[in-house]
Structures are given as structure tokens and as C-alpha cells.
Coordinates of N, CA and C in Angstrom, one line a residue:
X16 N 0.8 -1.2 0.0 CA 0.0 0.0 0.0 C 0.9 1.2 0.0
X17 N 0.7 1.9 -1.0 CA 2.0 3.1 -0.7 C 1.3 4.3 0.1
X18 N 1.9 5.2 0.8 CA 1.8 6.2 1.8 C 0.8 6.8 0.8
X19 N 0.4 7.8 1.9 CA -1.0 8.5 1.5 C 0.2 10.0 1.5
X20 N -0.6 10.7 -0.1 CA 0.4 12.1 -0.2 C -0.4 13.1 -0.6
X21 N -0.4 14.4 -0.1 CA -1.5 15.2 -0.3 C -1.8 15.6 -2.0
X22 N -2.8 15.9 -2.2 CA -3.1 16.5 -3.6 C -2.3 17.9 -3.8
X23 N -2.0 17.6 -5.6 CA -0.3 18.2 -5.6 C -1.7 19.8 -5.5
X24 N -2.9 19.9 -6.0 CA -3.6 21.1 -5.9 C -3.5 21.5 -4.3
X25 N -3.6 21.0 -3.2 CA -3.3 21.5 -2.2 C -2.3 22.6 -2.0
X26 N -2.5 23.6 -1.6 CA -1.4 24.8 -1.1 C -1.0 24.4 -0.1
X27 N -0.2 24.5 0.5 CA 0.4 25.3 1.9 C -0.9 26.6 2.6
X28 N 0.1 26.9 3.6 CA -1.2 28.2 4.0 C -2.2 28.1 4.7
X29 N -2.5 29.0 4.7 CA -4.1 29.1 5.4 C -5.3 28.7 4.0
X30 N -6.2 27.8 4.2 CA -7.1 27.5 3.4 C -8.2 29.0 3.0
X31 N -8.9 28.9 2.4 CA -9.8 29.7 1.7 C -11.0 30.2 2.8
X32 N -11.4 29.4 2.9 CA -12.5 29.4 4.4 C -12.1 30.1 5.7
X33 N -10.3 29.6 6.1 CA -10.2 30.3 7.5 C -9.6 31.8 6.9
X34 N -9.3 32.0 5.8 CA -9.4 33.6 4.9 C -10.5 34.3 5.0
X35 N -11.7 33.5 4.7 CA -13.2 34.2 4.9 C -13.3 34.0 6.0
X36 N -13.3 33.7 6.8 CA -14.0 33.5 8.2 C -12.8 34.7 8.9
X37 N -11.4 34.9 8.4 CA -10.9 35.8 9.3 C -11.4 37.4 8.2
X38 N -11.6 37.6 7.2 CA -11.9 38.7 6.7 C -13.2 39.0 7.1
X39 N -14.4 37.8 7.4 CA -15.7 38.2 7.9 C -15.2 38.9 9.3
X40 N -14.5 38.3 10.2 CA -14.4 38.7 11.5 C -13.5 40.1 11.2
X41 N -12.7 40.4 10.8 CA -11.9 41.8 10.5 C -13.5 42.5 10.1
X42 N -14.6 42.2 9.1 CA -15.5 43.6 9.2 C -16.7 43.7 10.4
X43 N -16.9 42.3 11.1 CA -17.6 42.5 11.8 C -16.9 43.9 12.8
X44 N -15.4 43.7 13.3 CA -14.3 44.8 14.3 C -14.8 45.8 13.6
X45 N -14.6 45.4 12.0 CA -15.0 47.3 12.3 C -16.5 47.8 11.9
X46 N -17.5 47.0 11.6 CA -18.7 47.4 12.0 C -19.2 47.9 13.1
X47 N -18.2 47.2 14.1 CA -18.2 47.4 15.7 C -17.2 48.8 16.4
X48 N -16.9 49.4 15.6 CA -15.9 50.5 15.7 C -16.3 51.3 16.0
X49 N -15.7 52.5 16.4 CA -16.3 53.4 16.7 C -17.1 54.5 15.5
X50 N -17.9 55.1 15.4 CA -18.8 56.0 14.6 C -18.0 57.2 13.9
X51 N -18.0 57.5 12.8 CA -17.0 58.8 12.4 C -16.9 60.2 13.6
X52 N -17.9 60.4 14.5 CA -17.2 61.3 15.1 C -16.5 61.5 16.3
X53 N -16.1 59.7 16.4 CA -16.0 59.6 17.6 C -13.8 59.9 17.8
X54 N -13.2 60.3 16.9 CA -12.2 60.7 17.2 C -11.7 61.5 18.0
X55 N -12.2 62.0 18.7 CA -11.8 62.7 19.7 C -11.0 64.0 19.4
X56 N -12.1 64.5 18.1 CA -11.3 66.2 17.8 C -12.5 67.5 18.0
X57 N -13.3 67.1 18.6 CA -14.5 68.4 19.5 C -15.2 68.8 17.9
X58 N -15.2 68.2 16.9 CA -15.9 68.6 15.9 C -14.9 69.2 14.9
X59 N -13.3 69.5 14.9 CA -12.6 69.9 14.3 C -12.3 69.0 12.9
X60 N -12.5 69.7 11.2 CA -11.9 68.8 10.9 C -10.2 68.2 11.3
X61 N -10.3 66.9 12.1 CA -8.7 67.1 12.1 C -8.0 65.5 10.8
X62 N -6.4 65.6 11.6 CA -6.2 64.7 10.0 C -7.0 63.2 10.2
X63 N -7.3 62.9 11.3 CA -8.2 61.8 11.8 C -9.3 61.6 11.1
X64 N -10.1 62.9 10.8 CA -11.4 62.9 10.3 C -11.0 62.8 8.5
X65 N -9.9 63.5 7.8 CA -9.4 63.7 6.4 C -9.0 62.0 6.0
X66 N -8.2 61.6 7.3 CA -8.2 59.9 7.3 C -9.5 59.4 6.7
X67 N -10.4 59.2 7.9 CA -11.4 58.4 7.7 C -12.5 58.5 6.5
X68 N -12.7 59.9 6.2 CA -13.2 60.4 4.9 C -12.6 59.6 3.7
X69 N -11.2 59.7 3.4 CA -10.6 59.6 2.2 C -10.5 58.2 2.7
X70 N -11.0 57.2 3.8 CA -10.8 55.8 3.8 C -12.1 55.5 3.4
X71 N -13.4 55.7 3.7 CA -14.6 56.0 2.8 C -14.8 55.9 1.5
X72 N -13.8 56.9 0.8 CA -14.1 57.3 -0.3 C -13.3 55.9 -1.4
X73 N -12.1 55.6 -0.5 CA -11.8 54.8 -1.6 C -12.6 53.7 -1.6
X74 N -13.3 53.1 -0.4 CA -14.0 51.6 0.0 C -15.0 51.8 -1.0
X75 N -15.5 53.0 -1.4 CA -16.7 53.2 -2.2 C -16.1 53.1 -3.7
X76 N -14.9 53.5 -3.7 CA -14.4 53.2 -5.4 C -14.0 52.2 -5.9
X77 N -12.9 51.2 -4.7 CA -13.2 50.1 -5.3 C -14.5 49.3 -5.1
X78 N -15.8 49.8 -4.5 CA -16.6 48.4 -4.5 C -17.4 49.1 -5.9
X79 N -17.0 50.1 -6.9 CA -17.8 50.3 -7.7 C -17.2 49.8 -9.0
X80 N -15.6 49.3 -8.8 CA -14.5 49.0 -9.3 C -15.2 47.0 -9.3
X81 N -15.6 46.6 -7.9 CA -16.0 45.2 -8.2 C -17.0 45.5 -9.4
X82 N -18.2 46.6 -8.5 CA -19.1 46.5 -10.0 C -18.9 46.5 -11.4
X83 N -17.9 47.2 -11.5 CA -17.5 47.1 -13.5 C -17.2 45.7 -13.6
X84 N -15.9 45.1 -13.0 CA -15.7 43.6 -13.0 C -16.6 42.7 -13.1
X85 N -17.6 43.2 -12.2 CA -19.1 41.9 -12.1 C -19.7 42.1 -13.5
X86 N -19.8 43.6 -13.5 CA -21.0 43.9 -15.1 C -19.8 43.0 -16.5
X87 N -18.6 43.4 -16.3 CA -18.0 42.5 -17.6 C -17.6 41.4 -17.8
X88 N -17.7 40.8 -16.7 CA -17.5 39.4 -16.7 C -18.5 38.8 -15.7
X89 N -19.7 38.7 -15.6 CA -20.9 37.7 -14.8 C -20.6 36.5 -14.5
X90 N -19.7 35.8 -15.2 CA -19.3 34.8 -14.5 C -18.5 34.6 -13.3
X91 N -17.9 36.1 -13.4 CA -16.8 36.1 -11.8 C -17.8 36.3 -11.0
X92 N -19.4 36.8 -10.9 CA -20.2 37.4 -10.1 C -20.4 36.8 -8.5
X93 N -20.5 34.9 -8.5 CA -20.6 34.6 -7.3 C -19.2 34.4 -6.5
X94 N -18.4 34.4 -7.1 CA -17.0 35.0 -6.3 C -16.6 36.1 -6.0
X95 N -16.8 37.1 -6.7 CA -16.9 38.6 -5.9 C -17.8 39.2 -5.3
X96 N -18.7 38.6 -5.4 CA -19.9 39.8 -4.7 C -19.7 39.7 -2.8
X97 N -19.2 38.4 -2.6 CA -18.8 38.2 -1.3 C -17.8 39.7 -0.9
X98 N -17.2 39.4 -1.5 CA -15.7 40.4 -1.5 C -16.6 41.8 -1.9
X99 N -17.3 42.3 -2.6 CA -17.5 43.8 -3.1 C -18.7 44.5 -1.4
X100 N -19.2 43.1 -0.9 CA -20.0 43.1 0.1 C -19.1 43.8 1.6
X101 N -18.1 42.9 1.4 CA -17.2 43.3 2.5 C -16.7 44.7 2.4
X102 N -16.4 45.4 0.8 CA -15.5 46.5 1.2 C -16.5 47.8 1.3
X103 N -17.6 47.2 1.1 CA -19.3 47.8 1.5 C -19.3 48.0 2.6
X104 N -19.2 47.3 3.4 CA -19.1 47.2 5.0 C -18.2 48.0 5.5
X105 N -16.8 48.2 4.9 CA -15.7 48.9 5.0 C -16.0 50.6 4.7
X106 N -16.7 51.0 3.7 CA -16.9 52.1 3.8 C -18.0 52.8 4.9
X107 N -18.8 51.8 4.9 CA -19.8 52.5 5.9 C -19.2 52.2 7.4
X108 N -18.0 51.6 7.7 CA -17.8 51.9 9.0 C -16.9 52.9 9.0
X109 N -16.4 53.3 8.1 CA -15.7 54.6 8.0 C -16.5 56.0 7.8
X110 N -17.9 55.8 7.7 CA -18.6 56.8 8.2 C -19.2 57.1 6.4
X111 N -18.8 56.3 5.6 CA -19.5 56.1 4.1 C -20.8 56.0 4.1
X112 N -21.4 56.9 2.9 CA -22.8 55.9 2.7 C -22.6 54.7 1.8
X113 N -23.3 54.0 1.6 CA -23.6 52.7 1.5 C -22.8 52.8 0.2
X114 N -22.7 51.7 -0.3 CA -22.5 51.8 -2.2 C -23.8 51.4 -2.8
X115 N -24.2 51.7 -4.3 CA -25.5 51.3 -4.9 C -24.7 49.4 -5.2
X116 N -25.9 48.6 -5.3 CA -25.8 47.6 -5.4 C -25.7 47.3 -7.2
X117 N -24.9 46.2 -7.2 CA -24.0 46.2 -8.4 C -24.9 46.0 -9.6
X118 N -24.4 46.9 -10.6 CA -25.6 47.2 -11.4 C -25.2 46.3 -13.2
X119 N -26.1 46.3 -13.9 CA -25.9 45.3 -14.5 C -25.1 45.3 -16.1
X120 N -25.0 46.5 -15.9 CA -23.7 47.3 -16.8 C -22.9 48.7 -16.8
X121 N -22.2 48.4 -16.7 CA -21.2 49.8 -16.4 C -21.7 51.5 -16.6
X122 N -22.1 51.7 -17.8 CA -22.9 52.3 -18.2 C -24.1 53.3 -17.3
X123 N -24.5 52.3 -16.4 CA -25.2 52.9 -15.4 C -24.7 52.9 -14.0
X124 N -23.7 52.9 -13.7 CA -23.0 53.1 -12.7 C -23.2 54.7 -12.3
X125 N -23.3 55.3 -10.5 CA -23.5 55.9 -10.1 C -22.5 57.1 -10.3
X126 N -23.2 58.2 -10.8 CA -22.3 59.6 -11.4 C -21.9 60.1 -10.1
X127 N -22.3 59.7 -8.5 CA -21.5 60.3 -7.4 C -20.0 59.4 -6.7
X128 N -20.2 58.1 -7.9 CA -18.6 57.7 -7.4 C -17.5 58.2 -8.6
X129 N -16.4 58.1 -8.7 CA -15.7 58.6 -9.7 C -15.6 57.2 -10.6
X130 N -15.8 57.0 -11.8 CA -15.7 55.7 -12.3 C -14.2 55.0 -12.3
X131 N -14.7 53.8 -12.4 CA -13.4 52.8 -12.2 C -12.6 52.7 -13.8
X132 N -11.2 52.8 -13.0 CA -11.1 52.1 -14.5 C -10.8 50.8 -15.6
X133 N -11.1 51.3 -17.1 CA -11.4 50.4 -17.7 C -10.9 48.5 -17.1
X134 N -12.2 48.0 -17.7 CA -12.1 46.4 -17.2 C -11.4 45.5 -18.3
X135 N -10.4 44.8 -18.0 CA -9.2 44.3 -19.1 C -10.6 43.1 -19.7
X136 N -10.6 42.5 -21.2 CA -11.4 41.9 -21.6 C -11.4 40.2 -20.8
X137 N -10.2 40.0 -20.4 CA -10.2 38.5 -20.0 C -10.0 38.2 -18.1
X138 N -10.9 37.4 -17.8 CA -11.0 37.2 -16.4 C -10.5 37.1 -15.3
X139 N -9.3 37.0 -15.7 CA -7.6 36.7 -15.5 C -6.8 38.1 -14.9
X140 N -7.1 38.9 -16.3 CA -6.8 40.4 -15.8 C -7.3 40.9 -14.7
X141 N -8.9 41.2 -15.0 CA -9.8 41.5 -14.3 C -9.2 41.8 -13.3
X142 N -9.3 40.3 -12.6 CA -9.1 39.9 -11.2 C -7.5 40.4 -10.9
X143 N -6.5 40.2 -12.0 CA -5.2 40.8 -11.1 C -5.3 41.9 -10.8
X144 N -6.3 43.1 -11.7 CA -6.4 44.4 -11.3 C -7.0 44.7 -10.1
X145 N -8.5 44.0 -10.0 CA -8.5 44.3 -8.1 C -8.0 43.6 -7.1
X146 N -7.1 42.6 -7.2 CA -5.9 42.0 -6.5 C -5.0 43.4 -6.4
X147 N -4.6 44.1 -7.7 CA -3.9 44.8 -7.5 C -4.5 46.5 -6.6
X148 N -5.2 46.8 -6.9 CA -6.1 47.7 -6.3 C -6.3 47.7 -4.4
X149 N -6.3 46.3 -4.5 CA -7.0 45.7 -2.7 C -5.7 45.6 -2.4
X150 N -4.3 45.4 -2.5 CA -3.1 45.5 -2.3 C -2.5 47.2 -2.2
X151 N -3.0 47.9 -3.1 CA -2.3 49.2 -3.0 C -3.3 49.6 -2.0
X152 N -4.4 49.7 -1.7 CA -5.3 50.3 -0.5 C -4.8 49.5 0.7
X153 N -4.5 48.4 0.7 CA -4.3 48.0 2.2 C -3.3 48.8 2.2
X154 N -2.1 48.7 1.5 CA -0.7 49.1 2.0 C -0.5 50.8 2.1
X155 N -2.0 51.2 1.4 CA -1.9 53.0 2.1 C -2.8 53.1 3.7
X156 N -3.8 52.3 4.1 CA -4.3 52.1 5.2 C -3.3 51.7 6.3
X157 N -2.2 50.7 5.7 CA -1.2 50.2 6.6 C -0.2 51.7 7.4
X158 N 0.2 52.0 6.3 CA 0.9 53.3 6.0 C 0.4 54.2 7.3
X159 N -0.9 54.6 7.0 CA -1.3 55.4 7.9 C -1.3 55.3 9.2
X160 N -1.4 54.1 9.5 CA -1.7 53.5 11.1 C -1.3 54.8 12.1
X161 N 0.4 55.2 11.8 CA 1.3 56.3 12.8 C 0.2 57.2 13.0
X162 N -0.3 57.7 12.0 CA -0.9 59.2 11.9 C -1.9 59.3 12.8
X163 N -2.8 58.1 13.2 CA -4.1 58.4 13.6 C -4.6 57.5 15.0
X164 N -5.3 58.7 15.5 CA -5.3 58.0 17.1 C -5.8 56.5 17.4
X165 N -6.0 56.0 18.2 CA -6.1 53.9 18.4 C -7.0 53.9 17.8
X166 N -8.4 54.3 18.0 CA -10.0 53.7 17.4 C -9.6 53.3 15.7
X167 N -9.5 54.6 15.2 CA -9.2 54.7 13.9 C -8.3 53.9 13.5
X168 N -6.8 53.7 14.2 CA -5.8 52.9 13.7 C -6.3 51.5 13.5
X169 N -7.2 50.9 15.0 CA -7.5 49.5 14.9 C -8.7 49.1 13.2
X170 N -9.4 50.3 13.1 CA -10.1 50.1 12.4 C -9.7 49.9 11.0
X171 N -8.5 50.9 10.5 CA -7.9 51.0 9.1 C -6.9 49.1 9.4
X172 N -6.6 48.9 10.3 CA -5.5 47.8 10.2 C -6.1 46.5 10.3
X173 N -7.9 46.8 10.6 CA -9.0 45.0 10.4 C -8.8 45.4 8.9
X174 N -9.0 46.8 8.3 CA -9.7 46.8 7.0 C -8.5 46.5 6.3
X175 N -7.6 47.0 6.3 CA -5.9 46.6 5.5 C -5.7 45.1 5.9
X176 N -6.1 44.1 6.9 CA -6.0 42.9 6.6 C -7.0 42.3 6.1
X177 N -8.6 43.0 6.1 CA -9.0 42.2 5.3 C -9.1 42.6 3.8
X178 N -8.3 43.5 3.3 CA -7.6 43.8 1.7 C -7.3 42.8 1.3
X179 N -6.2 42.5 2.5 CA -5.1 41.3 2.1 C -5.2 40.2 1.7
X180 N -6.6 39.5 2.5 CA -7.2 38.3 2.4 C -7.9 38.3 1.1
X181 N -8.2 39.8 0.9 CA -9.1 39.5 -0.8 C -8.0 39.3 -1.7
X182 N -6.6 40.1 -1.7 CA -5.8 39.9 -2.6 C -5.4 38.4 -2.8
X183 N -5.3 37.4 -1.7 CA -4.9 36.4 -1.8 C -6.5 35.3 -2.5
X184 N -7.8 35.8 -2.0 CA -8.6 35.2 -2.5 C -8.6 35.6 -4.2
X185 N -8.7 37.0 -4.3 CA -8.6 37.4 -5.7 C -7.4 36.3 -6.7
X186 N -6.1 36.0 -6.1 CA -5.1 35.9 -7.0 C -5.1 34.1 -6.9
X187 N -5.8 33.7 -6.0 CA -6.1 32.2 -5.7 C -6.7 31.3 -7.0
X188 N -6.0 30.6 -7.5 CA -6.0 29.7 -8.3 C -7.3 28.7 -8.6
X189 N -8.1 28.8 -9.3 CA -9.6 28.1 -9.3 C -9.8 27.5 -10.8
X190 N -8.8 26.9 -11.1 CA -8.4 26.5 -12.5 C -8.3 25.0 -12.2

């Protein structure tokens, strides 16, 4: 009987599952966060509040960024909407409104986000682009941590690792 050897598809790592289950738990932290005015600046804009804003603003760009993705390729649809869900969650605990829910061609995408840009024609790109996208936002959220007092810092550093978990879901092999 020869020894039992894992399947050569097997990775190393953390599996897919304990990635979602720890990116679910990083948005529940910051659904649980504190509220945009709770920084502790008596109503001043300070750079805490320019933080949180411009951390808003981008959670709403890329989740409008999933929606071009979803609208040009529908077949990536039930693999990202998990993920466009989460950075939904991400803007509104940064004191965002909501994002519109993903629409069914680009074309009518919401004139109050700035549009994404163009979606590469093959599925492959697609996906490297908001791999690459969810990698440059964590690593400017990481960045910031120094700048801004604990509430805010714990909050940008659930959201910057669960970036990270999408970049690795995003770039994850399903072939």
C-alpha cells in the first residue's frame, strides 16, 4: 500500500475558508468601531477625520471598481460579490454611505462615485487588477496606522488585513 500524499492542488497556508471566516471577522471589528465622530477632535476637521473620509471614499471606489468587474465578466459574479460586500461594510464603518448595489452594466454606474477604471477583456486580468487595487489600498491604510489615534488605527488595520485576504482570494487559483 503506498503512503497516503496530499493532492499536488493543495497549497500550503491558510485555506480559503479560514481567509473568509478571518476577513468576515476583521468587518464585523469594524462594523463594531467606533462612529466617524468619535475621534476625539470636539468637531474639528482634524487629520483623523481627512483619514477616515478619504478611507470611505476609496471603499466606495473600489466596491464600484468590483461592479464594472461583475458587469463585464458575470461569470466572476458569485466570487466577488462576497468580497464587493465586504468593502461595502468597509466604507460604511468609515462613516460612508452605502455603495449602490451592483448594477448590470457599467454604463449605469453611479455619477456620485468617480468611475473605475477600464475592465481588461479576459477574467484573469480582471481579477489581477482588483488583486492589485485591494493590495495598493491595504498598503496605504497600513501606511497610515502612525498618523491616527487607536480607534481609527484598529479600524484602518482590520480593513488593511482584510484587503489582504481579498488579494490572496482574488489571486487564488480556481483553474
Amino acid at each position: 500500500m503506498p503512503p497516503f500524499t496530499s493532492s499536488p492542488r493543495t497549497r500550503p497556508g491558510p485555506r480559503r475558508r479560514s481567509l473568509l471566516a478571518s476577513a468576515a471577522g476583521a468587518a464585523l471589528l469594524a462594523g463594531c468601531s467606533a462612529g466617524p465622530g468619535s475621534d476625539g477632535t470636539g468637531g474639528s476637521p482634524s487629520a483623523a477625520a481627512r483619514v477616515r473620509a478619504r478611507a470611505a471614499r476609496d471603499s466606495e471606489r473600489l466596491a464600484a471598481r468590483y461592479d464594472a468587474v461583475i458587469a463585464a465578466h458575470p461569470g466572476l459574479a458569485a466570487r466577488l460579490r462576497p468580497l464587493r460586500e465586504e468593502v461595502v461594510r468597509h466604507a460604511e464603518a468609515f462613516g460612508g454611505g452605502t455603495a449602490p448595489a451592483p448594477r448590470s452594466s457599467p454604463a449605469q454606474a453611479s455619477p456620485s462615485v468617480s468611475p473605475p477604471a477600464a475592465v481588461p477583456g479576459n477574467e484573469k486580468d480582471a481579477l489581477a487588477g482588483l488583486a492589485a487595487a485591494e493590495r495598493e489600498l491595504a498598503g496605504r491604510r497600513t501606511g497610515a496606522l502612525a498618523d491616527v489615534p487607536g480607534e481609527l488605527a484598529r479600524l484602518l488595520a482590520s480593513v488593511a488585513a482584510a484587503g489582504a485576504a481579498h488579494v490572496y482570494l482574488l489571486t487564488e487559483d480556481h483553474g
